[in-house]
Short mmCIF file of C-alpha atoms and ligand atoms in Angstrom, two decimals:
data_model
loop_
_atom_site.label_atom_id
_atom_site.label_comp_id
_atom_site.label_asym_id
_atom_site.label_seq_id
_atom_site.Cartn_x
_atom_site.Cartn_y
_atom_site.Cartn_z
CA MET A 987 -21.73 3.67 -16.13
CA SER A 988 -23.39 2.44 -12.92
CA LYS A 989 -21.73 3.26 -9.61
CA LEU A 990 -20.88 -0.45 -9.18
CA GLN A 991 -18.59 -0.57 -12.21
CA VAL A 992 -14.92 0.33 -12.05
CA PRO A 993 -13.02 1.28 -15.20
CA ASP A 994 -10.01 -1.00 -15.51
CA GLY A 995 -7.60 1.67 -16.66
CA LEU A 996 -7.33 0.07 -20.07
CA GLU A 997 -10.18 2.31 -21.14
CA THR A 998 -8.52 5.36 -19.62
CA PHE A 999 -4.75 5.36 -20.12
CA GLN A 1000 -2.79 4.94 -23.33
CA PRO A 1001 -1.95 1.22 -23.65
CA GLU A 1002 1.82 1.77 -23.84
CA ILE A 1003 2.03 4.73 -21.45
CA PHE A 1004 4.65 3.01 -19.26
CA ALA A 1005 6.61 1.26 -22.02
CA GLY A 1006 10.34 1.24 -21.22
CA LYS A 1007 9.68 2.03 -17.54
CA VAL A 1008 10.54 -0.17 -14.55
CA LEU A 1009 8.41 -0.40 -11.40
CA PHE A 1010 9.66 -1.65 -8.00
CA CYS A 1011 6.80 -2.57 -5.65
CA THR A 1012 7.03 -3.79 -2.08
CA GLY A 1013 3.99 -5.80 -1.08
CA GLY A 1014 3.44 -6.63 -4.77
CA ARG A 1015 2.80 -10.33 -4.17
CA SER A 1016 -0.90 -9.91 -3.38
CA GLY A 1017 -3.83 -7.57 -2.84
CA ILE A 1018 -3.55 -3.90 -3.74
CA GLY A 1019 0.15 -4.14 -4.61
CA TYR A 1020 -0.41 -7.02 -7.02
CA ARG A 1021 -3.12 -5.15 -8.88
CA ILE A 1022 -0.97 -2.01 -9.16
CA VAL A 1023 1.86 -4.05 -10.67
CA GLU A 1024 -0.49 -5.90 -13.01
CA MET A 1025 -2.07 -2.69 -14.31
CA MET A 1026 1.30 -0.99 -14.75
CA MET A 1027 2.60 -4.04 -16.65
CA LYS A 1028 -0.51 -4.12 -18.83
CA HIS A 1029 0.44 -0.56 -19.74
CA GLY A 1030 3.96 -1.48 -20.81
CA ALA A 1031 6.07 -1.44 -17.62
CA ASP A 1032 8.44 -4.15 -16.45
CA ALA A 1033 8.41 -4.79 -12.73
CA VAL A 1034 10.04 -6.11 -9.57
CA ILE A 1035 7.87 -7.37 -6.74
CA VAL A 1036 9.23 -7.63 -3.22
CA GLY A 1037 7.83 -9.71 -0.38
CA ARG A 1038 8.81 -11.91 2.55
CA ASP A 1039 7.38 -15.14 1.15
CA ALA A 1040 10.02 -16.19 -1.40
CA LYS A 1041 7.89 -18.92 -2.98
CA GLY A 1042 4.82 -16.66 -3.09
CA VAL A 1043 6.80 -13.83 -4.67
CA GLU A 1044 8.16 -16.20 -7.32
CA GLU A 1045 4.69 -17.55 -8.10
CA SER A 1046 3.13 -14.09 -8.32
CA ALA A 1047 5.92 -12.85 -10.61
CA ALA A 1048 5.34 -15.80 -12.96
CA LYS A 1049 1.59 -15.17 -12.92
CA LEU A 1050 2.09 -11.48 -13.69
CA GLU A 1051 4.38 -12.26 -16.62
CA ALA A 1052 1.83 -14.73 -18.00
CA SER A 1053 -1.11 -12.32 -17.74
CA THR A 1054 0.68 -9.25 -19.13
CA GLY A 1055 3.47 -10.43 -21.45
CA ARG A 1056 5.95 -8.14 -19.65
CA ASN A 1057 8.91 -9.00 -17.41
CA CYS A 1058 8.51 -9.35 -13.67
CA LEU A 1059 11.29 -10.20 -11.22
CA GLY A 1060 10.33 -11.74 -7.88
CA ALA A 1061 12.79 -10.42 -5.27
CA PRO A 1062 12.32 -11.95 -1.82
CA ALA A 1063 13.03 -9.47 0.98
CA ASP A 1064 11.60 -8.39 4.31
CA VAL A 1065 11.25 -4.59 4.19
CA ARG A 1066 12.34 -4.50 7.84
CA ASP A 1067 15.82 -5.63 6.79
CA PRO A 1068 17.84 -2.97 4.89
CA GLU A 1069 20.38 -5.53 3.67
CA GLN A 1070 17.72 -7.75 2.13
CA LEU A 1071 16.20 -4.71 0.43
CA LYS A 1072 19.57 -3.62 -0.94
CA ARG A 1073 19.97 -7.08 -2.45
CA ALA A 1074 16.52 -6.83 -4.04
CA VAL A 1075 17.40 -3.45 -5.54
CA GLN A 1076 20.71 -4.83 -6.84
CA ALA A 1077 18.86 -7.74 -8.47
CA ALA A 1078 16.53 -5.19 -10.11
CA LYS A 1079 19.50 -3.17 -11.34
CA ASP A 1080 21.21 -6.30 -12.68
CA LYS A 1081 18.10 -7.26 -14.62
CA TYR A 1082 16.85 -3.90 -15.88
CA GLY A 1083 19.70 -1.44 -15.32
CA LYS A 1084 17.40 1.15 -13.73
CA LEU A 1085 14.24 1.92 -11.77
CA ASP A 1086 11.68 4.60 -12.67
CA PHE A 1087 8.87 4.08 -10.16
CA VAL A 1088 8.66 2.78 -6.62
CA VAL A 1089 5.51 1.77 -4.75
CA CYS A 1090 5.98 1.37 -1.00
CA GLY A 1091 3.08 -0.97 -0.40
CA ALA A 1092 4.23 -3.53 2.17
CA ALA A 1093 2.09 -3.34 5.29
CA GLY A 1094 0.99 -5.33 8.31
CA ASN A 1095 -2.01 -4.69 10.52
CA PHE A 1096 -4.50 -6.18 12.96
CA LEU A 1097 -7.20 -4.89 15.30
CA ALA A 1098 -5.97 -4.46 18.87
CA PRO A 1099 -6.76 -1.98 21.64
CA ILE A 1100 -3.63 -0.28 22.99
CA SER A 1101 -4.36 -1.70 26.43
CA GLY A 1102 -3.80 -5.19 24.99
CA LEU A 1103 -1.04 -4.31 22.56
CA SER A 1104 2.45 -5.49 23.49
CA GLU A 1105 5.44 -3.27 22.84
CA ARG A 1106 6.64 -5.84 20.31
CA ALA A 1107 3.28 -5.84 18.51
CA PHE A 1108 3.29 -2.02 18.21
CA ARG A 1109 6.90 -2.07 17.09
CA THR A 1110 6.22 -4.78 14.48
CA VAL A 1111 3.66 -2.66 12.62
CA ILE A 1112 5.84 0.47 12.86
CA GLU A 1113 8.78 -1.55 11.52
CA ILE A 1114 6.91 -3.07 8.58
CA ASP A 1115 4.94 0.01 7.52
CA LEU A 1116 7.05 3.03 8.49
CA ILE A 1117 10.63 1.76 8.82
CA GLY A 1118 9.95 -0.49 5.83
CA THR A 1119 9.08 2.60 3.80
CA TYR A 1120 12.22 4.37 5.01
CA ASN A 1121 14.34 1.32 4.12
CA THR A 1122 12.76 1.11 0.67
CA VAL A 1123 13.36 4.79 -0.02
CA LYS A 1124 16.98 4.57 1.15
CA ALA A 1125 17.65 1.52 -1.04
CA THR A 1126 16.04 2.92 -4.19
CA LEU A 1127 16.73 6.67 -4.07
CA PRO A 1128 20.10 6.58 -5.90
CA LEU A 1129 18.43 4.82 -8.84
CA LEU A 1130 15.40 7.13 -8.81
CA ARG A 1131 17.64 10.17 -8.91
CA GLU A 1132 19.21 8.81 -12.10
CA THR A 1133 15.86 8.51 -13.87
CA ARG A 1134 14.12 11.47 -12.16
CA GLY A 1135 11.57 8.92 -11.05
CA ALA A 1136 8.66 8.92 -8.63
CA TYR A 1137 7.42 7.30 -5.42
CA VAL A 1138 3.89 6.42 -4.40
CA HIS A 1139 3.39 5.32 -0.79
CA ILE A 1140 0.26 3.37 0.13
CA SER A 1141 -1.06 4.88 3.33
CA ALA A 1142 -4.57 4.91 4.86
CA THR A 1143 -7.24 7.28 6.12
CA LEU A 1144 -7.55 5.71 9.58
CA HIS A 1145 -5.28 8.28 11.23
CA TYR A 1146 -7.21 11.33 10.03
CA ARG A 1147 -9.37 10.82 13.07
CA GLY A 1148 -8.93 8.58 16.07
CA THR A 1149 -9.83 5.07 14.90
CA PRO A 1150 -10.25 2.65 17.80
CA TRP A 1151 -7.85 -0.33 17.97
CA GLN A 1152 -5.57 1.19 15.34
CA THR A 1153 -2.96 3.13 17.37
CA HIS A 1154 -0.13 1.12 15.79
CA LEU A 1155 -1.34 1.43 12.20
CA GLY A 1156 -2.41 5.07 12.62
CA ALA A 1157 0.97 6.06 14.04
CA ALA A 1158 2.80 4.25 11.23
CA LYS A 1159 0.70 5.71 8.42
CA ALA A 1160 0.88 9.25 9.82
CA GLY A 1161 4.65 8.79 9.77
CA ILE A 1162 4.56 7.62 6.16
CA ASP A 1163 2.55 10.69 5.11
CA ALA A 1164 5.09 12.93 6.85
CA LEU A 1165 8.03 11.05 5.33
CA SER A 1166 6.57 11.46 1.85
CA ASN A 1167 6.04 15.19 2.30
CA ALA A 1168 9.63 15.75 3.39
CA LEU A 1169 10.95 13.48 0.63
CA ALA A 1170 8.94 15.48 -1.91
CA VAL A 1171 10.59 18.76 -0.95
CA GLU A 1172 14.09 17.34 -0.46
CA GLU A 1173 14.21 15.39 -3.71
CA GLY A 1174 11.89 17.55 -5.83
CA PRO A 1175 14.81 19.79 -6.87
CA ARG A 1176 16.48 16.65 -8.29
CA GLY A 1177 13.33 15.78 -10.23
CA VAL A 1178 12.14 12.97 -7.93
CA ARG A 1179 8.48 13.18 -6.93
CA SER A 1180 6.83 11.60 -3.89
CA ASN A 1181 3.10 11.21 -3.29
CA VAL A 1182 0.75 9.18 -1.14
CA VAL A 1183 -2.36 7.23 -2.05
CA ALA A 1184 -4.71 6.67 0.89
CA PRO A 1185 -7.15 3.83 0.20
CA GLY A 1186 -10.46 3.41 1.97
CA PRO A 1187 -11.99 -0.06 2.50
CA ILE A 1188 -10.93 -2.25 -0.42
CA GLY A 1189 -12.82 -5.53 -0.89
CA SER A 1190 -11.07 -8.93 -0.83
CA THR A 1191 -7.81 -7.67 0.67
CA PRO A 1192 -6.02 -8.88 3.82
CA GLY A 1193 -6.38 -5.38 5.28
CA MET A 1194 -10.16 -5.45 4.89
CA THR A 1195 -10.43 -8.94 6.38
CA ARG A 1196 -8.44 -7.82 9.40
CA LEU A 1197 -10.27 -4.54 9.99
CA ASN A 1198 -13.76 -5.88 9.41
CA PRO A 1199 -13.46 -9.44 10.71
CA GLY A 1200 -17.22 -9.90 11.03
CA GLY A 1201 -17.69 -9.01 7.37
CA GLN A 1202 -20.13 -6.19 8.21
CA PRO A 1203 -21.63 -4.84 4.94
CA LEU A 1204 -20.05 -1.44 4.38
CA GLU A 1205 -21.67 -0.38 1.10
CA ASN A 1206 -24.36 1.74 2.69
CA LEU A 1207 -21.85 3.49 4.95
CA ILE A 1208 -19.80 4.82 2.04
CA PRO A 1209 -21.03 7.91 0.18
CA LEU A 1210 -20.41 6.38 -3.27
CA GLY A 1211 -22.32 3.24 -2.30
CA ARG A 1212 -19.70 0.53 -2.73
CA VAL A 1213 -16.47 -0.69 -1.20
CA GLY A 1214 -13.37 -0.08 -3.26
CA GLN A 1215 -11.63 -2.49 -5.58
CA THR A 1216 -7.91 -2.92 -5.97
CA THR A 1217 -8.35 -1.47 -9.46
CA ASP A 1218 -9.50 1.85 -7.95
CA ILE A 1219 -6.14 2.15 -6.20
CA ALA A 1220 -4.17 1.00 -9.25
CA ASN A 1221 -5.88 3.68 -11.37
CA ALA A 1222 -4.86 6.38 -8.89
CA VAL A 1223 -1.25 5.14 -8.75
CA MET A 1224 -1.04 5.04 -12.54
CA PHE A 1225 -2.27 8.60 -12.72
CA LEU A 1226 0.37 9.72 -10.19
CA PHE A 1227 3.12 7.99 -12.20
CA SER A 1228 1.84 9.35 -15.52
CA PRO A 1229 3.10 12.53 -17.20
CA ALA A 1230 -0.30 14.08 -16.36
CA ALA A 1231 0.89 14.23 -12.71
CA SER A 1232 4.30 15.75 -13.46
CA TRP A 1233 3.57 18.76 -11.24
CA ILE A 1234 2.01 16.74 -8.41
CA ASN A 1235 4.49 16.33 -5.56
CA GLY A 1236 4.00 16.00 -1.81
CA SER A 1237 0.28 15.30 -2.14
CA VAL A 1238 -2.05 12.75 -0.56
CA MET A 1239 -4.72 11.34 -2.85
CA VAL A 1240 -7.59 9.86 -0.87
CA VAL A 1241 -9.31 7.07 -2.83
CA ASP A 1242 -12.23 5.94 -0.69
CA GLY A 1243 -15.57 6.91 -2.18
CA GLY A 1244 -15.84 9.65 0.46
CA ASP A 1245 -15.64 7.15 3.35
CA ALA A 1246 -13.24 9.12 5.56
CA HIS A 1247 -15.75 11.95 5.89
CA THR A 1248 -18.54 9.80 7.27
CA ARG A 1249 -16.93 6.65 8.70
CA ALA A 1250 -18.06 5.36 12.07
CA PRO A 1251 -16.00 2.62 13.78
CA TYR A 1252 -16.67 -0.83 12.29
CA VAL A 1253 -16.29 -2.31 15.78
CA PRO A 1254 -18.87 -1.88 18.56
CA TYR A 1255 -17.30 1.19 20.14
CA PRO A 1256 -17.20 2.00 23.00
CA GLU A 1257 -19.21 -1.02 24.25
CA ALA A 1258 -16.48 -3.58 23.52
CA MET A 1259 -13.94 -1.58 25.54
CA PHE A 1260 -15.87 -2.52 28.69
CA ASN A 1261 -16.92 -6.02 27.69
CA PRO A 1262 -14.06 -8.52 27.33
CA LYS A 1263 -16.28 -11.21 25.80
CA MET A 1264 -17.59 -8.82 23.18
CA MET A 1265 -14.01 -7.74 22.46
CA THR A 1266 -12.92 -11.35 21.98
CA ASP A 1267 -15.91 -12.09 19.74
CA VAL A 1268 -15.17 -9.05 17.58
CA LEU A 1269 -11.54 -10.04 17.16
CA LYS A 1270 -12.62 -13.57 16.18
CA GLY A 1271 -15.06 -12.17 13.63
CA LYS A 1272 -18.11 -13.39 15.53
CA LEU A 1273 -19.72 -9.94 15.81
N1 COA B 493 -3.32 -8.60 18.19
C1 COA B 493 -2.34 -8.24 19.06
N2 COA B 493 -1.04 -8.51 18.87
C2 COA B 493 -0.70 -9.17 17.75
C3 COA B 493 -1.65 -9.59 16.78
C4 COA B 493 -3.02 -9.28 17.05
N3 COA B 493 -3.98 -9.64 16.20
N4 COA B 493 -0.99 -10.22 15.77
C5 COA B 493 0.31 -10.21 16.11
N5 COA B 493 0.49 -9.59 17.28
C6 COA B 493 1.73 -9.40 18.01
C7 COA B 493 2.36 -10.73 18.35
O1 COA B 493 1.71 -11.31 19.49
C8 COA B 493 3.80 -10.31 18.61
O2 COA B 493 3.94 -9.67 19.86
P1 COA B 493 4.44 -10.49 21.18
O3 COA B 493 5.76 -11.10 20.82
O4 COA B 493 4.53 -9.45 22.24
O5 COA B 493 3.38 -11.53 21.47
C9 COA B 493 4.02 -9.21 17.59
O6 COA B 493 2.72 -8.75 17.19
C10 COA B 493 4.73 -9.71 16.37
O7 COA B 493 3.99 -10.79 15.85
P2 COA B 493 4.63 -11.82 14.81
O8 COA B 493 3.55 -12.75 14.36
O9 COA B 493 5.87 -12.40 15.39
O10 COA B 493 5.09 -10.84 13.64
P3 COA B 493 5.26 -11.16 12.14
O11 COA B 493 6.33 -10.31 11.65
O12 COA B 493 5.34 -12.60 11.85
O13 COA B 493 3.83 -10.71 11.54
C11 COA B 493 2.05 -9.13 11.49
C12 COA B 493 3.53 -9.36 11.34
C13 COA B 493 1.67 -9.37 12.92
C14 COA B 493 1.73 -7.69 11.10
C15 COA B 493 1.21 -10.09 10.62
O14 COA B 493 -0.12 -9.84 10.86
C16 COA B 493 1.53 -9.96 9.16
O15 COA B 493 2.56 -10.43 8.70
N6 COA B 493 0.65 -9.36 8.37
C17 COA B 493 0.91 -9.16 6.95
C18 COA B 493 -0.34 -9.06 6.21
C19 COA B 493 -1.20 -7.94 6.66
O16 COA B 493 -1.30 -7.62 7.82
N7 COA B 493 -1.85 -7.32 5.74
C20 COA B 493 -2.72 -6.23 6.06
C21 COA B 493 -2.18 -4.99 5.50
S1 COA B 493 -3.17 -3.62 5.94
#
């Protein structure tokens, strides 16, 4: 297999490995979350996708049902609102009677230097990514205890080192990693596992568009010679939910082709910090 090909999981996992299981995924309407749900459904799971855009969530759920032949419930909710999340979990319980797996995938991000970042902007990303994860865990934990289920949180690698213009996202994702570790040890004795998947640059996702607005080619900067695909992340999540990972708890699985070890900033750093026009051009994707 050439390094440009990605196995789609169907060649790797038993086709019915998740039959009878129910997945709850925040951020499942699009991008990485959508692909995780689709792959899990293609392997037998039924699903619930949660997102802010009620119409979009409905449309994605219908599309997922059509492409997989499984059931998918679209549950509109903003992860920042615990009451909306509780209603989404109740709708899941009404439809399926249980939950086995939860993916905390809802996220928001943009490039912004801290000097130009309002308190509300910082808070918004913390609330979507970190508090949203907390809210999702709180709303789903009673059901996961019943099934001895598992969590996977979608984090990042940007906080392993200082990444310029990512204070908000880095702080939120570091918090998510810490939350998952503590959850793993608190709930492990009840049979509930918690792990993190940390994606590198994944092509054709909103995150990638926002972090690399100029569309700089990244292939040659990544040790494995390509950007990731949403399928790479879905494969890792499926492994962590599979029985093969039954002793994996409190771990972070980096899925990035080795990028975190070698990554230089995608933005012209530090030049843009001292050049307002360059900064504006970068943020508009002109550089
Ligand atoms: N640079 C600096 N500040 C920004 C910004 C940017 N690019 N985008 C938004 N903000 C600020 C806003 O100005 C506002 O602060 P203010 O009131 O002090 O001006 C604050 O963030 C909240 O923005 P708002 O648009 O009201 O929030 P929202 O809840 O509608 O949107 C975002 C949340 C900003 C994260 C939005 O980008 C989003 O919804 N993204 C979802 C998709 C996504 O980011 N995917 C990538 C995942 S990695």
